[in-house]
PDB file of C-alpha atoms in Angstrom:
ATOM      1  CA  UNK A   1      13.471  -9.211   4.450  1.00 90.00           C
ATOM      2  CA  UNK A   2      12.405  -5.693   3.454  1.00 94.00           C
ATOM      3  CA  UNK A   3       9.682  -5.228   0.870  1.00 96.00           C
ATOM      4  CA  UNK A   4       8.494  -2.028  -0.763  1.00 97.00           C
ATOM      5  CA  UNK A   5       4.814  -1.146  -0.573  1.00 98.00           C
ATOM      6  CA  UNK A   6       3.691   1.561  -2.984  1.00 97.00           C
ATOM      7  CA  UNK A   7       0.997   3.745  -1.466  1.00 97.00           C
ATOM      8  CA  UNK A   8      -0.978   6.011  -3.755  1.00 95.00           C
ATOM      9  CA  UNK A   9      -3.684   8.522  -2.941  1.00 93.00           C
ATOM     10  CA  UNK A  10      -6.287   8.967  -5.669  1.00 91.00           C
ATOM     11  CA  UNK A  11      -7.685  12.440  -5.152  1.00 88.00           C
ATOM     12  CA  UNK A  12     -10.622  11.993  -7.533  1.00 88.00           C
ATOM     13  CA  UNK A  13     -11.840   8.912  -5.668  1.00 91.00           C
ATOM     14  CA  UNK A  14     -10.617  10.004  -2.212  1.00 93.00           C
ATOM     15  CA  UNK A  15      -9.032   6.610  -1.634  1.00 95.00           C
ATOM     16  CA  UNK A  16      -5.636   5.224  -0.613  1.00 95.00           C
ATOM     17  CA  UNK A  17      -4.271   2.161  -2.439  1.00 97.00           C
ATOM     18  CA  UNK A  18      -1.359  -0.064  -1.365  1.00 98.00           C
ATOM     19  CA  UNK A  19       0.436  -2.417  -3.746  1.00 98.00           C
ATOM     20  CA  UNK A  20       3.330  -4.804  -3.232  1.00 97.00           C
ATOM     21  CA  UNK A  21       4.340  -7.000  -6.154  1.00 97.00           C
ATOM     22  CA  UNK A  22       6.392  -9.420  -4.039  1.00 96.00           C
ATOM     23  CA  UNK A  23       3.421 -10.144  -1.780  1.00 97.00           C
ATOM     24  CA  UNK A  24       0.863 -10.001  -4.612  1.00 97.00           C
ATOM     25  CA  UNK A  25      -0.876  -7.421  -2.458  1.00 98.00           C
ATOM     26  CA  UNK A  26      -3.364  -4.791  -3.594  1.00 98.00           C
ATOM     27  CA  UNK A  27      -5.791  -3.237  -1.149  1.00 98.00           C
ATOM     28  CA  UNK A  28      -7.491   0.083  -0.476  1.00 97.00           C
ATOM     29  CA  UNK A  29      -8.958   2.118   2.364  1.00 98.00           C
ATOM     30  CA  UNK A  30     -10.464   5.557   2.883  1.00 97.00           C
ATOM     31  CA  UNK A  31      -7.749   6.731   5.299  1.00 96.00           C
ATOM     32  CA  UNK A  32      -3.972   6.380   5.268  1.00 96.00           C
ATOM     33  CA  UNK A  33      -3.921   5.073   8.842  1.00 97.00           C
ATOM     34  CA  UNK A  34      -6.495   2.383   8.059  1.00 98.00           C
ATOM     35  CA  UNK A  35      -4.558   1.364   4.974  1.00 97.00           C
ATOM     36  CA  UNK A  36      -1.274   0.926   6.877  1.00 97.00           C
ATOM     37  CA  UNK A  37      -3.036  -1.124   9.562  1.00 98.00           C
ATOM     38  CA  UNK A  38      -4.656  -3.315   6.916  1.00 98.00           C
ATOM     39  CA  UNK A  39      -1.364  -3.918   5.109  1.00 98.00           C
ATOM     40  CA  UNK A  40       0.340  -4.954   8.362  1.00 97.00           C
ATOM     41  CA  UNK A  41      -2.611  -7.246   9.112  1.00 97.00           C
ATOM     42  CA  UNK A  42      -2.493  -9.146   5.813  1.00 97.00           C
ATOM     43  CA  UNK A  43       1.213  -8.942   4.864  1.00 97.00           C
ATOM     44  CA  UNK A  44       2.436 -11.796   7.120  1.00 97.00           C
ATOM     45  CA  UNK A  45      -0.212 -14.172   5.744  1.00 96.00           C
ATOM     46  CA  UNK A  46       0.663 -13.252   2.151  1.00 97.00           C
ATOM     47  CA  UNK A  47       4.359 -13.678   2.937  1.00 97.00           C
ATOM     48  CA  UNK A  48       3.713 -17.280   3.979  1.00 96.00           C
ATOM     49  CA  UNK A  49       1.190 -18.024   1.194  1.00 96.00           C
ATOM     50  CA  UNK A  50       3.603 -16.782  -1.476  1.00 94.00           C
ATOM     51  CA  UNK A  51       6.433 -18.876   0.023  1.00 94.00           C
ATOM     52  CA  UNK A  52       8.872 -15.988   0.180  1.00 93.00           C
ATOM     53  CA  UNK A  53      12.332 -16.808   1.451  1.00 92.00           C
ATOM     54  CA  UNK A  54      13.242 -15.871   4.990  1.00 92.00           C
ATOM     55  CA  UNK A  55      11.266 -15.689   8.177  1.00 93.00           C
ATOM     56  CA  UNK A  56       7.986 -13.835   8.488  1.00 93.00           C
ATOM     57  CA  UNK A  57       9.270 -12.515  11.830  1.00 94.00           C
ATOM     58  CA  UNK A  58      11.982 -10.651   9.883  1.00 94.00           C
ATOM     59  CA  UNK A  59       9.494  -9.042   7.488  1.00 95.00           C
ATOM     60  CA  UNK A  60      10.009  -5.298   7.114  1.00 96.00           C
ATOM     61  CA  UNK A  61       7.819  -3.075   4.969  1.00 97.00           C
ATOM     62  CA  UNK A  62       8.961   0.159   3.395  1.00 97.00           C
ATOM     63  CA  UNK A  63       6.015   2.399   2.491  1.00 97.00           C
ATOM     64  CA  UNK A  64       6.629   4.669  -0.511  1.00 96.00           C
ATOM     65  CA  UNK A  65       3.919   7.278  -0.962  1.00 91.00           C
ATOM     66  CA  UNK A  66       2.748   8.783  -4.247  1.00 77.00           C
ATOM     67  CA  UNK A  67      -0.076  11.215  -4.901  1.00 67.00           C
ATOM     68  CA  UNK A  68      -2.167  11.487  -8.017  1.00 63.00           C
ATOM     69  CA  UNK A  69      -3.894  14.732  -8.802  1.00 60.00           C
ATOM     70  CA  UNK A  70      -5.370  16.336 -11.849  1.00 58.00           C
ATOM     71  CA  UNK A  71      -3.457  19.361 -13.070  1.00 58.00           C
ATOM     72  CA  UNK A  72      -5.118  22.661 -12.291  1.00 56.00           C
ATOM     73  CA  UNK A  73      -6.264  24.470 -15.404  1.00 52.00           C
ATOM     74  CA  UNK A  74      -6.456  28.241 -15.323  1.00 52.00           C
ATOM     75  CA  UNK A  75      -9.139  29.812 -17.437  1.00 52.00           C
ATOM     76  CA  UNK A  76      -8.967  33.432 -18.478  1.00 50.00           C
TER      77      UNK A  76
END
């Protein structure tokens, strides 16, 4: 089973956030690498807890990255 994990970087807060509706997952970390590791650490447990169909051994995660930034304003 492949699940989509939305990964967003919040520039103002300097934090990465991962969300997956199917797993009821929402977590954050200061670095992208730490966030991906954390998601892989907790995803199998959430898969089982949420009684998703299929085998946890077949779990695949697709990370979709988004960035949030404030628009630059030019002043004359």
